mmCIF file of C-alpha atoms in Angstrom:
data_model
loop_
_atom_site.group_PDB
_atom_site.id
_atom_site.type_symbol
_atom_site.label_atom_id
_atom_site.label_comp_id
_atom_site.label_asym_id
_atom_site.label_seq_id
_atom_site.Cartn_x
_atom_site.Cartn_y
_atom_site.Cartn_z
ATOM 1 C CA UNK A 286 -13.178 8.274 3.173
ATOM 2 C CA UNK A 287 -13.971 9.983 0.133
ATOM 3 C CA UNK A 288 -12.080 10.216 -2.674
ATOM 4 C CA UNK A 289 -8.859 12.570 -2.708
ATOM 5 C CA UNK A 290 -9.442 14.610 -6.487
ATOM 6 C CA UNK A 291 -5.820 15.354 -8.369
ATOM 7 C CA UNK A 292 -6.807 17.305 -11.522
ATOM 8 C CA UNK A 293 -4.028 19.588 -11.199
ATOM 9 C CA UNK A 294 -2.461 18.226 -13.962
ATOM 10 C CA UNK A 295 -2.810 15.661 -16.705
ATOM 11 C CA UNK A 296 -3.163 13.341 -16.690
ATOM 12 C CA UNK A 297 -6.126 13.997 -13.154
ATOM 13 C CA UNK A 298 -6.007 11.464 -10.843
ATOM 14 C CA UNK A 299 -8.136 10.240 -7.918
ATOM 15 C CA UNK A 300 -7.415 8.063 -4.248
ATOM 16 C CA UNK A 301 -9.755 6.187 -3.592
ATOM 17 C CA UNK A 302 -10.149 3.291 -0.511
ATOM 18 C CA UNK A 303 -11.341 0.015 -2.290
ATOM 19 C CA UNK A 304 -14.433 -0.817 -1.094
ATOM 20 C CA UNK A 305 -15.213 -4.050 1.423
ATOM 21 C CA UNK A 306 -15.695 -6.834 0.502
ATOM 22 C CA UNK A 307 -13.995 -5.804 -2.720
ATOM 23 C CA UNK A 308 -15.338 -6.755 -5.625
ATOM 24 C CA UNK A 309 -14.311 -8.982 -7.915
ATOM 25 C CA UNK A 310 -13.046 -6.505 -10.811
ATOM 26 C CA UNK A 311 -11.231 -4.886 -7.933
ATOM 27 C CA UNK A 312 -9.280 -8.201 -6.909
ATOM 28 C CA UNK A 313 -8.402 -7.875 -10.528
ATOM 29 C CA UNK A 314 -7.067 -4.720 -10.668
ATOM 30 C CA UNK A 315 -5.516 -4.627 -7.425
ATOM 31 C CA UNK A 316 -3.345 -8.093 -8.674
ATOM 32 C CA UNK A 317 -2.220 -7.192 -12.160
ATOM 33 C CA UNK A 318 -1.086 -3.389 -10.448
ATOM 34 C CA UNK A 319 0.844 -5.786 -8.219
ATOM 35 C CA UNK A 320 2.140 -7.978 -9.590
ATOM 36 C CA UNK A 321 3.555 -5.232 -12.303
ATOM 37 C CA UNK A 322 5.002 -3.209 -9.411
ATOM 38 C CA UNK A 323 7.128 -6.550 -8.188
ATOM 39 C CA UNK A 324 7.684 -6.946 -12.032
ATOM 40 C CA UNK A 325 8.736 -3.419 -12.526
ATOM 41 C CA UNK A 326 10.889 -2.841 -9.235
ATOM 42 C CA UNK A 327 11.966 -6.343 -7.740
ATOM 43 C CA UNK A 328 14.679 -4.895 -5.866
ATOM 44 C CA UNK A 329 12.054 -2.264 -3.812
ATOM 45 C CA UNK A 330 10.284 -5.333 -2.650
ATOM 46 C CA UNK A 331 10.307 -7.754 -0.026
ATOM 47 C CA UNK A 332 8.141 -10.388 -1.337
ATOM 48 C CA UNK A 333 8.521 -11.656 -5.145
ATOM 49 C CA UNK A 334 6.623 -11.493 -8.602
ATOM 50 C CA UNK A 335 7.008 -15.517 -8.390
ATOM 51 C CA UNK A 336 5.609 -15.563 -4.928
ATOM 52 C CA UNK A 337 2.709 -13.748 -5.303
ATOM 53 C CA UNK A 338 2.477 -14.470 -8.948
ATOM 54 C CA UNK A 339 0.815 -18.229 -7.394
ATOM 55 C CA UNK A 340 -2.053 -16.514 -5.173
ATOM 56 C CA UNK A 341 -5.551 -17.351 -5.612
ATOM 57 C CA UNK A 342 -8.168 -15.373 -5.754
ATOM 58 C CA UNK A 343 -9.176 -15.985 -1.989
ATOM 59 C CA UNK A 344 -5.752 -15.207 -1.195
ATOM 60 C CA UNK A 345 -5.307 -12.016 -2.356
ATOM 61 C CA UNK A 346 -9.353 -11.563 -0.857
ATOM 62 C CA UNK A 347 -7.811 -12.686 2.197
ATOM 63 C CA UNK A 348 -4.981 -9.757 2.170
ATOM 64 C CA UNK A 349 -7.045 -7.422 1.620
ATOM 65 C CA UNK A 350 -10.867 -8.124 2.893
ATOM 66 C CA UNK A 351 -11.384 -7.702 6.715
ATOM 67 C CA UNK A 352 -11.101 -5.473 8.531
ATOM 68 C CA UNK A 353 -8.838 -3.327 10.691
ATOM 69 C CA UNK A 354 -7.246 -3.154 7.342
ATOM 70 C CA UNK A 355 -7.480 -0.732 4.177
ATOM 71 C CA UNK A 356 -6.626 -0.412 0.813
ATOM 72 C CA UNK A 357 -6.357 2.962 -1.319
ATOM 73 C CA UNK A 358 -6.047 2.595 -4.663
ATOM 74 C CA UNK A 359 -4.395 5.448 -7.425
ATOM 75 C CA UNK A 360 -7.378 5.750 -10.201
ATOM 76 C CA UNK A 361 -6.791 7.407 -13.482
ATOM 77 C CA UNK A 362 -9.232 7.604 -16.419
ATOM 78 C CA UNK A 363 -6.678 8.822 -19.014
ATOM 79 C CA UNK A 364 -5.421 5.677 -20.085
ATOM 80 C CA UNK A 365 -2.577 5.803 -19.258
ATOM 81 C CA UNK A 366 -1.988 3.402 -17.273
ATOM 82 C CA UNK A 367 1.400 1.313 -16.227
ATOM 83 C CA UNK A 368 1.967 0.032 -19.456
ATOM 84 C CA UNK A 369 2.401 -3.629 -19.143
ATOM 85 C CA UNK A 370 -1.595 -4.391 -18.114
ATOM 86 C CA UNK A 371 -2.532 -1.901 -21.406
ATOM 87 C CA UNK A 372 -0.567 -3.847 -23.778
ATOM 88 C CA UNK A 373 -2.126 -7.234 -22.643
ATOM 89 C CA UNK A 374 -5.745 -5.135 -23.472
ATOM 90 C CA UNK A 375 -4.441 -3.318 -26.512
ATOM 91 C CA UNK A 376 -3.999 0.141 -26.808
ATOM 92 C CA UNK A 377 -7.933 0.787 -27.931
ATOM 93 C CA UNK A 378 -9.123 -0.927 -25.358
ATOM 94 C CA UNK A 379 -6.718 0.744 -22.666
ATOM 95 C CA UNK A 380 -7.639 3.968 -23.647
ATOM 96 C CA UNK A 381 -11.423 4.065 -22.420
ATOM 97 C CA UNK A 382 -10.898 2.161 -19.478
ATOM 98 C CA UNK A 383 -10.269 3.723 -15.458
ATOM 99 C CA UNK A 384 -6.903 2.699 -14.531
ATOM 100 C CA UNK A 385 -5.577 1.770 -10.960
ATOM 101 C CA UNK A 386 -1.429 2.987 -11.184
ATOM 102 C CA UNK A 387 -0.377 3.349 -7.778
ATOM 103 C CA UNK A 388 -1.456 1.104 -4.364
ATOM 104 C CA UNK A 389 -0.853 1.503 -0.855
ATOM 105 C CA UNK A 390 -2.243 -1.164 2.148
ATOM 106 C CA UNK A 391 -2.434 -0.291 5.783
ATOM 107 C CA UNK A 392 -2.907 -3.033 8.478
ATOM 108 C CA UNK A 393 -3.668 -3.198 12.281
ATOM 109 C CA UNK A 394 -1.514 -4.612 14.437
ATOM 110 C CA UNK A 395 -4.297 -6.670 16.058
ATOM 111 C CA UNK A 396 -5.169 -8.378 12.450
ATOM 112 C CA UNK A 397 -1.785 -8.815 10.874
ATOM 113 C CA UNK A 398 -0.597 -12.309 10.659
ATOM 114 C CA UNK A 399 1.732 -14.390 8.685
ATOM 115 C CA UNK A 400 4.373 -11.147 8.657
ATOM 116 C CA UNK A 401 7.568 -10.294 10.792
ATOM 117 C CA UNK A 402 7.113 -7.708 13.185
ATOM 118 C CA UNK A 403 9.778 -5.512 15.287
ATOM 119 C CA UNK A 404 10.678 -5.694 18.574
ATOM 120 C CA UNK A 405 9.332 -2.158 19.405
ATOM 121 C CA UNK A 406 5.537 -2.438 17.677
ATOM 122 C CA UNK A 407 2.967 -2.875 19.989
ATOM 123 C CA UNK A 408 0.600 -5.513 17.843
ATOM 124 C CA UNK A 409 -2.142 -4.010 20.145
ATOM 125 C CA UNK A 410 -2.085 -0.453 18.974
ATOM 126 C CA UNK A 411 0.210 -0.186 16.255
ATOM 127 C CA UNK A 412 -0.497 0.670 12.370
ATOM 128 C CA UNK A 413 1.513 -0.776 9.111
ATOM 129 C CA UNK A 414 2.412 0.703 6.372
ATOM 130 C CA UNK A 415 2.750 -2.253 3.016
ATOM 131 C CA UNK A 416 3.010 -2.735 -0.714
ATOM 132 C CA UNK A 417 3.124 1.342 -1.404
ATOM 133 C CA UNK A 418 3.706 1.709 -5.192
ATOM 134 C CA UNK A 419 3.393 4.307 -7.987
ATOM 135 C CA UNK A 420 3.930 3.257 -11.522
ATOM 136 C CA UNK A 421 7.031 5.268 -12.892
ATOM 137 C CA UNK A 422 5.004 6.655 -15.560
ATOM 138 C CA UNK A 423 3.339 8.535 -12.859
ATOM 139 C CA UNK A 424 5.772 9.228 -10.571
ATOM 140 C CA UNK A 425 7.196 12.832 -9.357
ATOM 141 C CA UNK A 426 3.342 14.315 -8.700
ATOM 142 C CA UNK A 427 3.025 13.830 -4.902
ATOM 143 C CA UNK A 428 0.933 10.804 -5.536
ATOM 144 C CA UNK A 429 3.563 7.991 -3.252
ATOM 145 C CA UNK A 430 3.244 11.035 -0.294
ATOM 146 C CA UNK A 431 -0.296 11.107 -0.770
ATOM 147 C CA UNK A 432 -1.194 7.966 -0.359
ATOM 148 C CA UNK A 433 1.031 7.700 2.759
ATOM 149 C CA UNK A 434 -1.092 10.865 4.159
ATOM 150 C CA UNK A 435 -4.020 8.978 3.320
ATOM 151 C CA UNK A 436 -3.796 6.082 4.569
ATOM 152 C CA UNK A 437 -2.271 7.497 8.598
ATOM 153 C CA UNK A 438 -5.350 9.472 8.154
ATOM 154 C CA UNK A 439 -7.557 6.024 8.307
ATOM 155 C CA UNK A 440 -5.669 4.301 10.597
ATOM 156 C CA UNK A 441 -6.460 7.357 12.999
ATOM 157 C CA UNK A 442 -9.980 7.208 11.923
ATOM 158 C CA UNK A 443 -9.775 3.249 13.001
ATOM 159 C CA UNK A 444 -8.251 3.486 16.056
ATOM 160 C CA UNK A 445 -10.664 5.660 17.567
ATOM 161 C CA UNK A 446 -13.648 3.305 15.963
ATOM 162 C CA UNK A 447 -11.707 0.748 18.162
ATOM 163 C CA UNK A 448 -11.264 2.395 20.928
ATOM 164 C CA UNK A 449 -14.938 3.701 20.961
ATOM 165 C CA UNK A 450 -15.854 -0.624 20.546
ATOM 166 C CA UNK A 451 -13.904 -1.967 23.595
ATOM 167 C CA UNK A 452 -15.224 1.167 25.018
ATOM 168 C CA UNK A 453 -11.775 3.180 25.918
ATOM 169 C CA UNK A 454 -11.806 6.690 26.213
ATOM 170 C CA UNK A 455 -7.513 7.213 26.385
ATOM 171 C CA UNK A 456 -5.938 6.047 23.992
ATOM 172 C CA UNK A 457 -1.866 5.383 24.287
ATOM 173 C CA UNK A 458 -0.301 7.341 21.585
ATOM 174 C CA UNK A 459 -0.016 4.572 18.969
ATOM 175 C CA UNK A 460 2.901 4.043 16.118
ATOM 176 C CA UNK A 461 2.639 3.376 12.745
ATOM 177 C CA UNK A 462 5.497 0.765 10.992
ATOM 178 C CA UNK A 463 6.633 -0.129 7.764
ATOM 179 C CA UNK A 464 9.433 -2.315 6.894
ATOM 180 C CA UNK A 465 11.375 -1.249 3.335
ATOM 181 C CA UNK A 466 13.985 -3.070 1.604
ATOM 182 C CA UNK A 467 17.832 -1.807 2.040
ATOM 183 C CA UNK A 468 17.962 -0.948 -1.256
ATOM 184 C CA UNK A 469 15.049 1.552 -1.745
ATOM 185 C CA UNK A 470 16.969 4.376 -0.899
ATOM 186 C CA UNK A 471 14.675 6.562 -2.142
ATOM 187 C CA UNK A 472 11.407 5.431 -0.731
ATOM 188 C CA UNK A 473 13.705 5.395 3.124
ATOM 189 C CA UNK A 474 14.306 9.271 1.851
ATOM 190 C CA UNK A 475 10.899 9.357 1.362
ATOM 191 C CA UNK A 476 9.934 8.308 4.543
ATOM 192 C CA UNK A 477 12.328 10.397 6.584
ATOM 193 C CA UNK A 478 10.970 13.402 4.503
ATOM 194 C CA UNK A 479 7.563 12.452 6.212
ATOM 195 C CA UNK A 480 8.791 12.076 9.819
ATOM 196 C CA UNK A 481 9.728 8.259 10.201
ATOM 197 C CA UNK A 482 12.775 7.093 11.229
ATOM 198 C CA UNK A 483 14.757 4.038 11.212
ATOM 199 C CA UNK A 484 14.756 1.826 14.436
ATOM 200 C CA UNK A 485 16.281 -1.156 12.910
ATOM 201 C CA UNK A 486 17.278 -3.606 10.579
ATOM 202 C CA UNK A 487 15.589 -7.187 10.270
ATOM 203 C CA UNK A 488 16.964 -10.005 7.473
ATOM 204 C CA UNK A 489 15.021 -11.769 5.457
ATOM 205 C CA UNK A 490 15.678 -15.285 4.261
ATOM 206 C CA UNK A 491 14.145 -14.312 0.126
ATOM 207 C CA UNK A 492 15.140 -11.180 -0.298
ATOM 208 C CA UNK A 493 18.174 -9.971 1.881
ATOM 209 C CA UNK A 494 17.910 -7.017 4.221
ATOM 210 C CA UNK A 495 14.680 -5.176 5.743
ATOM 211 C CA UNK A 496 14.872 -1.218 7.431
ATOM 212 C CA UNK A 497 12.173 -1.132 9.958
ATOM 213 C CA UNK A 498 10.915 2.855 9.980
ATOM 214 C CA UNK A 499 8.158 4.380 12.457
ATOM 215 C CA UNK A 500 6.829 7.297 13.224
ATOM 216 C CA UNK A 501 4.290 8.736 15.387
ATOM 217 C CA UNK A 502 0.583 8.213 14.398
ATOM 218 C CA UNK A 503 -1.461 11.781 15.416
ATOM 219 C CA UNK A 504 -4.266 11.362 17.372
#
């Protein structure tokens, strides 16, 4: 899938998939973005900064690399990053570098491990969206919706590829699930506007209650 340029506003944005296997640079940039998201909006996630700050490069690669999953990032070359990373690099250097300012991960249930899934989900056919975030400096530009839309399109393509590999020509209507923090009502409203519906809640021992949402995957 090719990147999507968004040049109607300043700064300009491009939404791109991270190529697998991920480069060391991409893993470093994604890690910085993810940790920044957990510092900036800790109440919006079901994981924590303290948990993920301890992840090794091998852990990040295991989470992001491999078949049945894709990571999309919002890239801007304007030098306007997420703020905290800019301070680490220095203002002059940051102005000359591309920045990741948003991301999402989409995972097929068949390769999903180590996370809870709702009873309504079919692990063999359904997909999951995780880790959606856009830096506060770059919100209200439609980037979160674009990330979700691109992830849904990728899931459709992956389902078709998997069906072809398995020799199947008829697919049961797959669904896409996501788990959002109960407190993150802004995200819940956005998902509802995009056709997701609430299917239940789940108590998470380290993060309180989360809300499962789903929608049909258009073929």
